[in-house]
XYZ file of C-alpha atoms in Angstrom:
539
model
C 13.142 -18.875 -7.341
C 11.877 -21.194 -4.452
C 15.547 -20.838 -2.809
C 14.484 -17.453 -2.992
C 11.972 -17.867 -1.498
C 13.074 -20.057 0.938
C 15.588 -18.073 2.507
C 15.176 -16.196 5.741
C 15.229 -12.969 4.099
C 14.271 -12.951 0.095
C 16.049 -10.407 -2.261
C 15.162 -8.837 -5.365
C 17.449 -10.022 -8.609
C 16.497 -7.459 -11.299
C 14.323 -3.987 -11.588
C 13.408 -2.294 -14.282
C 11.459 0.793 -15.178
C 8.639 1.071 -18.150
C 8.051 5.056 -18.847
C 4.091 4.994 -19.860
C 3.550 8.731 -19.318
C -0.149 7.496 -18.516
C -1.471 6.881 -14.821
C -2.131 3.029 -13.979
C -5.232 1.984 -13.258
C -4.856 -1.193 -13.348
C -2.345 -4.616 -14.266
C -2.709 -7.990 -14.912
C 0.384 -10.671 -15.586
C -0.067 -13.073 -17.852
C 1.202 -16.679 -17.189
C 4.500 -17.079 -17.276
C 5.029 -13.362 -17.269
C 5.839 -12.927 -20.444
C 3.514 -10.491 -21.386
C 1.468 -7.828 -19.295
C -1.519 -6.439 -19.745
C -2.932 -2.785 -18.785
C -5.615 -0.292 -18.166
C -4.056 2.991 -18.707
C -5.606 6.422 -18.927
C -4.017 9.940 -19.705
C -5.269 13.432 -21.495
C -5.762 11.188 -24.514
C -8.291 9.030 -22.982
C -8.665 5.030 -21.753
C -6.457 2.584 -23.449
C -5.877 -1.274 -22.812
C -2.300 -2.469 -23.790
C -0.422 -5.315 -24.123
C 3.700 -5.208 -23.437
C 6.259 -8.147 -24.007
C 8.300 -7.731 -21.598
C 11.219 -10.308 -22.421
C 11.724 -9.156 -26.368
C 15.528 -9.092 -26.699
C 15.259 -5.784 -28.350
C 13.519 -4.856 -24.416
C 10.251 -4.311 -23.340
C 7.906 -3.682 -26.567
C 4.303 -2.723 -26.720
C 2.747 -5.164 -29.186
C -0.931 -4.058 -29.089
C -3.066 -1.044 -27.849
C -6.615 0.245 -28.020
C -8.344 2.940 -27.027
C -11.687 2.305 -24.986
C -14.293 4.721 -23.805
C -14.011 4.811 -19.856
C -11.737 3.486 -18.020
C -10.903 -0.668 -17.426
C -11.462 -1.982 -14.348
C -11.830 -6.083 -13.339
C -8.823 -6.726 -15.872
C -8.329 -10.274 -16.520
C -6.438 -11.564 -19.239
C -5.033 -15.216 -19.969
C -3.815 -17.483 -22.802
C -6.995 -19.868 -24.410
C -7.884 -21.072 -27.738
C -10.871 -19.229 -29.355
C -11.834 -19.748 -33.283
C -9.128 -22.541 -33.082
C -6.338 -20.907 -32.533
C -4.076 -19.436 -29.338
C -5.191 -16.252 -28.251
C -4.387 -13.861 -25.632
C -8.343 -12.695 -24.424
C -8.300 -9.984 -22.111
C -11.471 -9.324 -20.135
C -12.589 -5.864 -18.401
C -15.469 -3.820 -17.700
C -16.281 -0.105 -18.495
C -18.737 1.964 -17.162
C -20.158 3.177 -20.885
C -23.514 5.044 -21.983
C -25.902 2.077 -23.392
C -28.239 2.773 -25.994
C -30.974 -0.210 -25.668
C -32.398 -1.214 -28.736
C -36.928 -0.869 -28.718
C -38.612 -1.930 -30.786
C -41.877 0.487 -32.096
C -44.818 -1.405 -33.651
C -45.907 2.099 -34.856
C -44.740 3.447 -37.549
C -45.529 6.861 -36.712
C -44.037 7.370 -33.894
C -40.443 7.542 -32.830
C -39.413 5.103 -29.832
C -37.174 7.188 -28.053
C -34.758 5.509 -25.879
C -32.872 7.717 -22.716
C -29.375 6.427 -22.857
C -27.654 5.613 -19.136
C -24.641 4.285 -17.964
C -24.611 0.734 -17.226
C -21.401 -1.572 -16.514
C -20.156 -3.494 -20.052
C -18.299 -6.374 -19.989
C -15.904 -6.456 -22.638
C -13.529 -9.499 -23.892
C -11.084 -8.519 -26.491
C -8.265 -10.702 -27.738
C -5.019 -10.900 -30.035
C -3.402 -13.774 -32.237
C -0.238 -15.258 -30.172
C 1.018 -16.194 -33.498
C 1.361 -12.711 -34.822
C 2.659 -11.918 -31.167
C 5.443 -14.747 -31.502
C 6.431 -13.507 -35.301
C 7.379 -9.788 -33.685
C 9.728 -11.614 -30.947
C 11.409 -13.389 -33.703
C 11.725 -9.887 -35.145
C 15.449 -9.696 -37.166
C 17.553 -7.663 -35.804
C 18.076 -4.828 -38.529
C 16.535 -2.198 -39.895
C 13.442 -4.318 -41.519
C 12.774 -6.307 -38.125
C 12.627 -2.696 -36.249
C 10.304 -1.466 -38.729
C 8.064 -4.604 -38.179
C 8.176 -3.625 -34.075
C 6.701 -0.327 -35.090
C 3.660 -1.753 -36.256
C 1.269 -2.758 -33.342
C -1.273 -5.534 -33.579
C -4.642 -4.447 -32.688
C -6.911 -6.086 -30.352
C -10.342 -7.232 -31.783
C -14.034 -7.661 -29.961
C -14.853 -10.949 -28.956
C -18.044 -9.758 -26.917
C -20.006 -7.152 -25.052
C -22.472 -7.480 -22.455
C -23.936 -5.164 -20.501
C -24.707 -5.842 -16.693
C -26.842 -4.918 -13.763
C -23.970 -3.579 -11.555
C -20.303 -3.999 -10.989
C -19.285 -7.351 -10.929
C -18.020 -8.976 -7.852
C -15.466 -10.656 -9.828
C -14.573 -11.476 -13.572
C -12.879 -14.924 -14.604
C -11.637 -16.057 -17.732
C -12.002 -20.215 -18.417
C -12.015 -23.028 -20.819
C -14.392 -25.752 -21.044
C -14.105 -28.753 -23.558
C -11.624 -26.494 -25.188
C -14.257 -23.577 -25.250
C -13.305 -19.895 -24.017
C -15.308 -18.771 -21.038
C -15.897 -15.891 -19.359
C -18.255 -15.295 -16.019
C -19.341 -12.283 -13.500
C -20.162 -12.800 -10.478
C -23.258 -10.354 -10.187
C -24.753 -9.353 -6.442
C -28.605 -9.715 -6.133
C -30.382 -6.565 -6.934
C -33.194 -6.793 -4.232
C -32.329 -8.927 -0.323
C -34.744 -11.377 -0.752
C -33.258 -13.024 -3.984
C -29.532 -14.670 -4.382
C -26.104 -14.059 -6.359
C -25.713 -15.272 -9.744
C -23.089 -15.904 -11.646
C -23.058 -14.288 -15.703
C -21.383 -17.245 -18.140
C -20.826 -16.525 -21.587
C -19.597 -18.978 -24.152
C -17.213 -16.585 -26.227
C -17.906 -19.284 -29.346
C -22.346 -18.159 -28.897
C -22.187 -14.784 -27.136
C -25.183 -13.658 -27.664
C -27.004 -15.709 -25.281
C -25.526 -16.042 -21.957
C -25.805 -18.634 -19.143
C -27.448 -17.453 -15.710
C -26.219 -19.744 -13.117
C -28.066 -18.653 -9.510
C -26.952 -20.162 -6.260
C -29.178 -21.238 -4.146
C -28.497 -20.670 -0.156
C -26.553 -23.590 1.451
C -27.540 -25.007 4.577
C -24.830 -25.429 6.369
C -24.830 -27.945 9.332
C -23.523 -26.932 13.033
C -19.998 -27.442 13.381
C -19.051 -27.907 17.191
C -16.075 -25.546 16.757
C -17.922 -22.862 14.850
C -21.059 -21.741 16.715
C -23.392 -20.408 13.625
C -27.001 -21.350 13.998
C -28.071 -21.685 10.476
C -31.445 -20.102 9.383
C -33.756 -20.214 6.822
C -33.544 -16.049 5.610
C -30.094 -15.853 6.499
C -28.607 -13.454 3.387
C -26.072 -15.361 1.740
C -23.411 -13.423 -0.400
C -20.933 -14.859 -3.433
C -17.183 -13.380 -2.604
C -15.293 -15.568 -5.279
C -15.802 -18.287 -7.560
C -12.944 -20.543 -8.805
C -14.273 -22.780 -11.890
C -13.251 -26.546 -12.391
C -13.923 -27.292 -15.401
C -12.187 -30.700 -15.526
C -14.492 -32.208 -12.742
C -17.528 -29.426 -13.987
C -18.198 -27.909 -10.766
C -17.575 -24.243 -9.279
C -15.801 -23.736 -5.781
C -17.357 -20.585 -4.645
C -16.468 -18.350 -1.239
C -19.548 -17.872 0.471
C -20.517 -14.729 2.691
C -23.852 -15.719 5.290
C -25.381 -13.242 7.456
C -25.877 -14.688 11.043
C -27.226 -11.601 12.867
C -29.172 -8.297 11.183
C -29.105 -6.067 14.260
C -28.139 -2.774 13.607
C -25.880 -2.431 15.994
C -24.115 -5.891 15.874
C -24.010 -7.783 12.164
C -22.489 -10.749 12.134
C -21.041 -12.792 9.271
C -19.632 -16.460 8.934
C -17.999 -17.376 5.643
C -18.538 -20.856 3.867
C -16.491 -22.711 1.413
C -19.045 -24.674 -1.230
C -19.465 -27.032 -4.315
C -22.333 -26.543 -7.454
C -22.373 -28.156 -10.556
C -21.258 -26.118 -13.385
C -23.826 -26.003 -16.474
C -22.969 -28.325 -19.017
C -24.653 -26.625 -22.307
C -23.561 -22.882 -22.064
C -24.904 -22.079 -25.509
C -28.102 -21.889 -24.894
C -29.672 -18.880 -22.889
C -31.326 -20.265 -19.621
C -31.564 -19.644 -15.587
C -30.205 -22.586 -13.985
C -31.141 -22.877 -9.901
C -28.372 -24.764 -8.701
C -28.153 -25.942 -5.107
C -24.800 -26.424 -3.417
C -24.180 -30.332 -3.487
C -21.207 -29.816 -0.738
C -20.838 -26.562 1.367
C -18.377 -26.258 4.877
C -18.233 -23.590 7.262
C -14.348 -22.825 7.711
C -14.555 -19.155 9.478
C -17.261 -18.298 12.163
C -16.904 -14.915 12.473
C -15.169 -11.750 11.198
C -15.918 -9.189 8.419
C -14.018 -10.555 5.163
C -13.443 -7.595 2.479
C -11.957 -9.840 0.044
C -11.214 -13.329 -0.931
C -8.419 -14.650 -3.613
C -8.568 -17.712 -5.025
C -5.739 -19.271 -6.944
C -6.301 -20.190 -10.916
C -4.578 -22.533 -13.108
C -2.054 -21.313 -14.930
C -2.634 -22.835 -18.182
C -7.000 -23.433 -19.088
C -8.219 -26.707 -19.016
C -9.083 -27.484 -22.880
C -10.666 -30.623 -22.017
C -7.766 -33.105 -22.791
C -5.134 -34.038 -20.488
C -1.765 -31.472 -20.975
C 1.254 -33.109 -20.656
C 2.096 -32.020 -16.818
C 4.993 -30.865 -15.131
C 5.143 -33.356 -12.477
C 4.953 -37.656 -12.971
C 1.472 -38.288 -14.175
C 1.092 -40.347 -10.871
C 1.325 -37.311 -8.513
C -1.803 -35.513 -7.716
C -1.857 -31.929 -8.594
C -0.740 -28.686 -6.478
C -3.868 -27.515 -3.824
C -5.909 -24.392 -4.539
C -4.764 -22.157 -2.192
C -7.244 -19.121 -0.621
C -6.725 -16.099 0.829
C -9.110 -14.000 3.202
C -8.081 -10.117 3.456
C -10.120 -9.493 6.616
C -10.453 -6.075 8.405
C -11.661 -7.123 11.764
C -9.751 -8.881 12.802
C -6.900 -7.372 10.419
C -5.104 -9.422 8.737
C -5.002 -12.312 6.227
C -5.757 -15.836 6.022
C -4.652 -19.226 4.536
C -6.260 -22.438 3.277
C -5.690 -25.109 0.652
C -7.482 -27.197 -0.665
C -5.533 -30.061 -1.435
C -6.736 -32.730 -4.503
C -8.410 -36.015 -3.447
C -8.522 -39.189 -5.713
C -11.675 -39.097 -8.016
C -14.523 -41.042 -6.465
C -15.857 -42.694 -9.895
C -14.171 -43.995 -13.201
C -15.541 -41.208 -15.024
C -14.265 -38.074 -12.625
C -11.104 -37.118 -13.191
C -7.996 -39.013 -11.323
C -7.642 -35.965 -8.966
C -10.632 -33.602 -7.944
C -10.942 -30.802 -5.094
C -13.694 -31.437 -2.420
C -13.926 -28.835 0.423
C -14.512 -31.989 2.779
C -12.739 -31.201 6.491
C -9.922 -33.637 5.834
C -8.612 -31.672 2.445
C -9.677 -28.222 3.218
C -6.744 -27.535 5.848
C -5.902 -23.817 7.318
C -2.305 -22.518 6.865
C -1.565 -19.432 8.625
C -2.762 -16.649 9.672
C -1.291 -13.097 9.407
C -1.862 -10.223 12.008
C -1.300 -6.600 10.039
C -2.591 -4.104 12.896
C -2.487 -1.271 12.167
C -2.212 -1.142 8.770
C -4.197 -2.830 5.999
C -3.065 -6.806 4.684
C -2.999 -7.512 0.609
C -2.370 -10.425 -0.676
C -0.949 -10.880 -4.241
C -1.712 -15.212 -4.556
C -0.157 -17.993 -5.317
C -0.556 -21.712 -4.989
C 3.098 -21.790 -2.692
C 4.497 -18.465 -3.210
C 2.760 -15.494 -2.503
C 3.309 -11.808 -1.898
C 1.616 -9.941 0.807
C 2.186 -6.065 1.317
C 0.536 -3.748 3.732
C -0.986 -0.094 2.911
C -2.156 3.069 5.179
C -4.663 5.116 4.575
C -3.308 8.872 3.511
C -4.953 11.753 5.765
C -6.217 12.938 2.059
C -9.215 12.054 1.299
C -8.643 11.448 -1.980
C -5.521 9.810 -2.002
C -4.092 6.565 -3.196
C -3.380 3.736 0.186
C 0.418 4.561 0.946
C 2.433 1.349 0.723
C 4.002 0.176 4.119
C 5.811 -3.341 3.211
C 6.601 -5.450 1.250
C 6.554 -9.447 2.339
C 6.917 -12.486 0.796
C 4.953 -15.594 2.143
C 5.629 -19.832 1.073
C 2.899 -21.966 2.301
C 3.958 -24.254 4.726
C 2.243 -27.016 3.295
C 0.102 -28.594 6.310
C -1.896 -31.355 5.547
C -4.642 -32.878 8.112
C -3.894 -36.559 9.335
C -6.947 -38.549 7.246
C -5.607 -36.836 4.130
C -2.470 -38.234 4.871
C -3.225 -41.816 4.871
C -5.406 -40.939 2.173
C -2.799 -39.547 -0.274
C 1.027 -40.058 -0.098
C 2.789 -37.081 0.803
C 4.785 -35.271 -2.113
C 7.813 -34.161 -1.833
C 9.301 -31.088 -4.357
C 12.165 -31.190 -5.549
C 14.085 -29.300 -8.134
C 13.799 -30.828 -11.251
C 16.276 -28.354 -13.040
C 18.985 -29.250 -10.750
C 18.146 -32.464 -9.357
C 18.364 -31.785 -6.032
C 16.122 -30.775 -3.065
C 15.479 -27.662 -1.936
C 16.272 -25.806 0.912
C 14.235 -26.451 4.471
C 11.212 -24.653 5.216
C 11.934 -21.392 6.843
C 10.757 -21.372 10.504
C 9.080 -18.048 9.699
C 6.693 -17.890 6.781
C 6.207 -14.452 6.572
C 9.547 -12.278 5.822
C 10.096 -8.580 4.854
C 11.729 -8.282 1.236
C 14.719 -6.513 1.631
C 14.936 -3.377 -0.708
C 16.693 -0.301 -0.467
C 15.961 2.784 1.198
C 14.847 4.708 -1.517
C 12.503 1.780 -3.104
C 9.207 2.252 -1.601
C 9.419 5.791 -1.368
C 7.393 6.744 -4.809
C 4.734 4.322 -3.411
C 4.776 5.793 -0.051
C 4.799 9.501 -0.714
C 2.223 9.367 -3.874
C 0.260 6.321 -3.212
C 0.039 2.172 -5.101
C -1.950 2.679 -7.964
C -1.767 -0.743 -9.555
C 0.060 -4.155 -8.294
C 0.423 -7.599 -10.076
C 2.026 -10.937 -9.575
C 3.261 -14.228 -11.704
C 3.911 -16.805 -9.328
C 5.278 -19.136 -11.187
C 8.415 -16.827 -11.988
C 8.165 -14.727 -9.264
C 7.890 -11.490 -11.302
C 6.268 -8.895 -9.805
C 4.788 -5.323 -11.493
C 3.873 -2.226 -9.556
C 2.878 1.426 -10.585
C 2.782 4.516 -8.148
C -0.668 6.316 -8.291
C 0.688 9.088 -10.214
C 4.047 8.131 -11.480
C 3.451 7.450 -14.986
C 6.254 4.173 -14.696
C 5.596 1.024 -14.155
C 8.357 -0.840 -12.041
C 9.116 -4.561 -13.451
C 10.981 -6.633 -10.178
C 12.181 -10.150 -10.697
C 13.109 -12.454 -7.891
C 14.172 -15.269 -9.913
C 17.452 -15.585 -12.157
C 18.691 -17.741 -14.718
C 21.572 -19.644 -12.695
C 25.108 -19.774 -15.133
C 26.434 -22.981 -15.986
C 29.188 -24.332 -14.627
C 32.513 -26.524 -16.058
C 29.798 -29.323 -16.121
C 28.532 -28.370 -19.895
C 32.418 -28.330 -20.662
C 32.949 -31.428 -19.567
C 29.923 -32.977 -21.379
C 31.074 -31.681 -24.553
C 34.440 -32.869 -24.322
C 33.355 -36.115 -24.154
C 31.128 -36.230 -27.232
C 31.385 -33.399 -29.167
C 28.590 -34.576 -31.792
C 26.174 -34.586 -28.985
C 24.963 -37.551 -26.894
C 22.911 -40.576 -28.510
C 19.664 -41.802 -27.438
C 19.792 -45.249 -27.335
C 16.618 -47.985 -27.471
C 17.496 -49.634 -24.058
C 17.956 -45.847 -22.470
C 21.120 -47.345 -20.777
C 24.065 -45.443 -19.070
C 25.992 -43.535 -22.520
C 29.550 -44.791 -22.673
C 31.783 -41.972 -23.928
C 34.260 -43.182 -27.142
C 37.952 -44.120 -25.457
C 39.573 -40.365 -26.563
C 42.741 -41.770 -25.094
C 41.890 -39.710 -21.632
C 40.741 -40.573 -18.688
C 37.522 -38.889 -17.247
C 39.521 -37.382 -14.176
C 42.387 -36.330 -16.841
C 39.507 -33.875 -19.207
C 37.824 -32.227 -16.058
C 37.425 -33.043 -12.096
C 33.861 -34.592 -11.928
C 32.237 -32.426 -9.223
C 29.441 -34.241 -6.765
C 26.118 -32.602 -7.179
């Protein structure tokens, strides 16, 4: 995948095609792409579902329900709720609410109008009974069991003020977690943030930011003032050093005929008892200005792939290497285009922090690149390295779906700002599957995918209705507006092995012996000479 990526011009390994016979709303990869959720809606009605998309008997929906209006905000990702591994999906619907009143007299009925109001939903499915249909047998017993669908069940409801800016899905202390960001309803009060502990629904955790004031930076020329509005774009939660990064939107100039913006990058503590229903007023404890001007429509900000449960995971990398940044993404519209930062991990200041925390602080919060899309309209699909970025056009209809231009893939190139440097030793990846480096950088970051003719054609004549992206993989899903498929791409393959395994086998064909001292294995004397069995090939 990253020589894939690497490459001046990327190409596409695999496609497939997933007949739904529904229009796509919306889609959400899980981890690892494995499994992929979706909000789905038809003659029928709404639906959620939940495909595996690597059974060997082919893709396979596993679990379905029907909902009431249609999903938007879909989130979904692996965590541990009850005590066991779970696959939560989050969404919300705009349903009819019925609010409970109570009447203190008896004879007279308390009559309640019912409205529409925006419900957060969180629904989930045992990954156990998911893993015992992969392991399905293959006859006619095992494709009787695939028939059978597991069914999602409610882990909470919550109705809120308005649509939510954005929905996440965490753990804390090995707690499931899920927030809204909510906008304030009236100018003079602030964004909150909506935190529910999935284990105590019922009362939820209002976390309002208070307005940074952010100092004068000599190379970004926003006077900071007192009524400034101040809006929440994205949150990322941290739960292993209990703070929340959030994306901050501040108003610089209310004239009519000339708003300005400046967007901030800040730090608030995250609330430590989310059990108990309370309004916490927290005040950003670090906050840095990294964009002066320019209207921002939306901000993406990378996620772990796996939820911190509160104990240390056995990682992929040496224990002694700090972590990958957090990388975020600005879709802007004026100027057009997209850009880059990371924040890259700095040591923990105290014994108790973790060994590796993110700080916003100038010397870790370094800009990557920036991407000019004129005329059309930049997306980004993120990543912490390997991202996808793909441009749309507005259709003359009114009513129509954005036509998809292009298709681009993007690596990060990585910089790092001098103090951090000195600060941290530089990390180099390698490829610990082949043991070997990978390829250089590509001078240009930003390459069109090359596909054939006929591949963005659906998406250009009818519109993208839904797009999702596993970077780890580098799987990617897309549905046309009103297709009724949904198109599975993977740039990533399984490399075949080469006369290597043959040769290892002919040396010890009972398998190799772990020995106490871990020294070099000395193959029996088989009357053969190494160079006789096999030419040993240089890696």
């Amino acid at each position: 995948m990253e020589d894939n990526w690497r490459k001046k011009k990327s190409t596409i390994a695999s496609t497939r095609t997933i007949n739904v016979d529904s229009e796509v709303s919306e889609l959400k990869l899980l981890p690892g792409g494995k499994y992929l959720a979706a909000s789905l809606k038809c003659d029928r009605g709404f639906f959620i579902t939940l495909d595996h998309l690597d059974h060997p008997n082919g893709v396979h929906r596993v679990a379905v329900k029907s909902i009431p209006a249609e999903a938007t905000r879909l989130e979904a990702k692996y965590m541990t709720y009850q005590g066991k591994p779970m696959i939560m999906v989050a969404y919300v619907a705009r349903e009819i609410f019925r609010p409970k009143q109570a009447n203190n007299n008896p004879g007279q009925v308390a009559e309640t109008p019912p409205r529409k109001v925006h419900m957060l939903r969180c629904i989930y499915v045992d990954l156990g009974e998911l893993d015992t249909l992969a392991a399905a047998p293959q006859n006619s017993a095992g494709l009787e069991m695939l028939r059978r669908r597991i069914p999602f069940k409610g882990a909470v409801v919550v109705p809120l003020k308005s649509l939510p800016v954005q929905v996440s899905l965490y753990s804390q202390a090995g707690i499931a977690h899920v927030s809204a960001v909510q906008e304030a309803v009236t100018a003079d009060t602030q964004d909150y943030l909506v935190i529910i502990n999935l284990e105590h629904p019922r009362e939820p955790c209002i976390l309002v930011c208070q307005p940074h004031q952010y100092e004068r930076v000599p190379s970004v020329p926003v006077q900071p003032l007192p009524d400034m509005k101040q809006w929440i774009r994205a949150v990322r939660h941290l739960p292993e050093q209990n703070n929340v990064l959030i994306w901050r939107t501040i108003r610089t100039n209310s004239s009519a005929n000339n708003e300005q913006y400046a967007h901030g990058i800040e730090l608030v503590n995250m609330p430590e008892r989310t059990e108990e229903r309370k309004i916490i007023l927290s005040v950003p404890i670090l906050g840095h200005i990294i964009l002066g001007d320019g209207t921002v429509d939306s901000v993406q900000i990378t996620d772990d792939a796996w939820p911190y449960d509160g104990k240390k995971d056995v990682p992929l990398q040496a224990s002694s290497q700090p972590p990958p940044p957090i990388s975020i993404f600005a879709e802007m519209s004026s100027p057009g285009g997209i850009r880059h930062w990371h924040v890259w991990p700095k040591p923990g200041l105290t014994r108790e922090s973790p060994p590796y925390a993110y700080y916003p602080y100038p010397e870790t919060l370094v800009k990557q690149t920036m991407y000019d899309a004129y005329p059309d309209t930049a997306h980004v699909l993120p990543g912490i390295f390997r991202s996808l970025v793909y441009t749309t056009r507005k259709s003359e209809q009114a009513d129509a779906s954005q036509s998809l231009v292009a298709l681009r893939r993007y690596i990060s190139p990585e910089y790092q700002s001098l103090p951090y440097t000195k600060l941290v030793q530089r990390v180099e990846r390698h490829s610990t599957v082949e043991r070997k480096k990978y390829k250089h950088m590509p001078v240009c970051v930003y390459s069109t995918i090359n596909t054939s003719p006929d591949f963005l054609l659906p998406y250009r004549s009818e519109g993208l209705g839904a797009i999702t992206w596993d970077h780890t993989i580098g799987r990617l899903c897309m549905a046309p507006a009103r297709g009724g498929v949904i198109q599975l791409i993977d740039f990533s393959h399984a490399k075949a092995p080469d006369d290597r395994f043959l040769f290892w086998k002919m040396l010890a064909p009972g398998g190799f012996e772990h020995t106490d001292d871990d020294q070099e294995y000395i193959p029996p004397n088989i009357g053969l000479e190494i160079e006789d069995v096999i030419p040993i090939r240089s890696s």
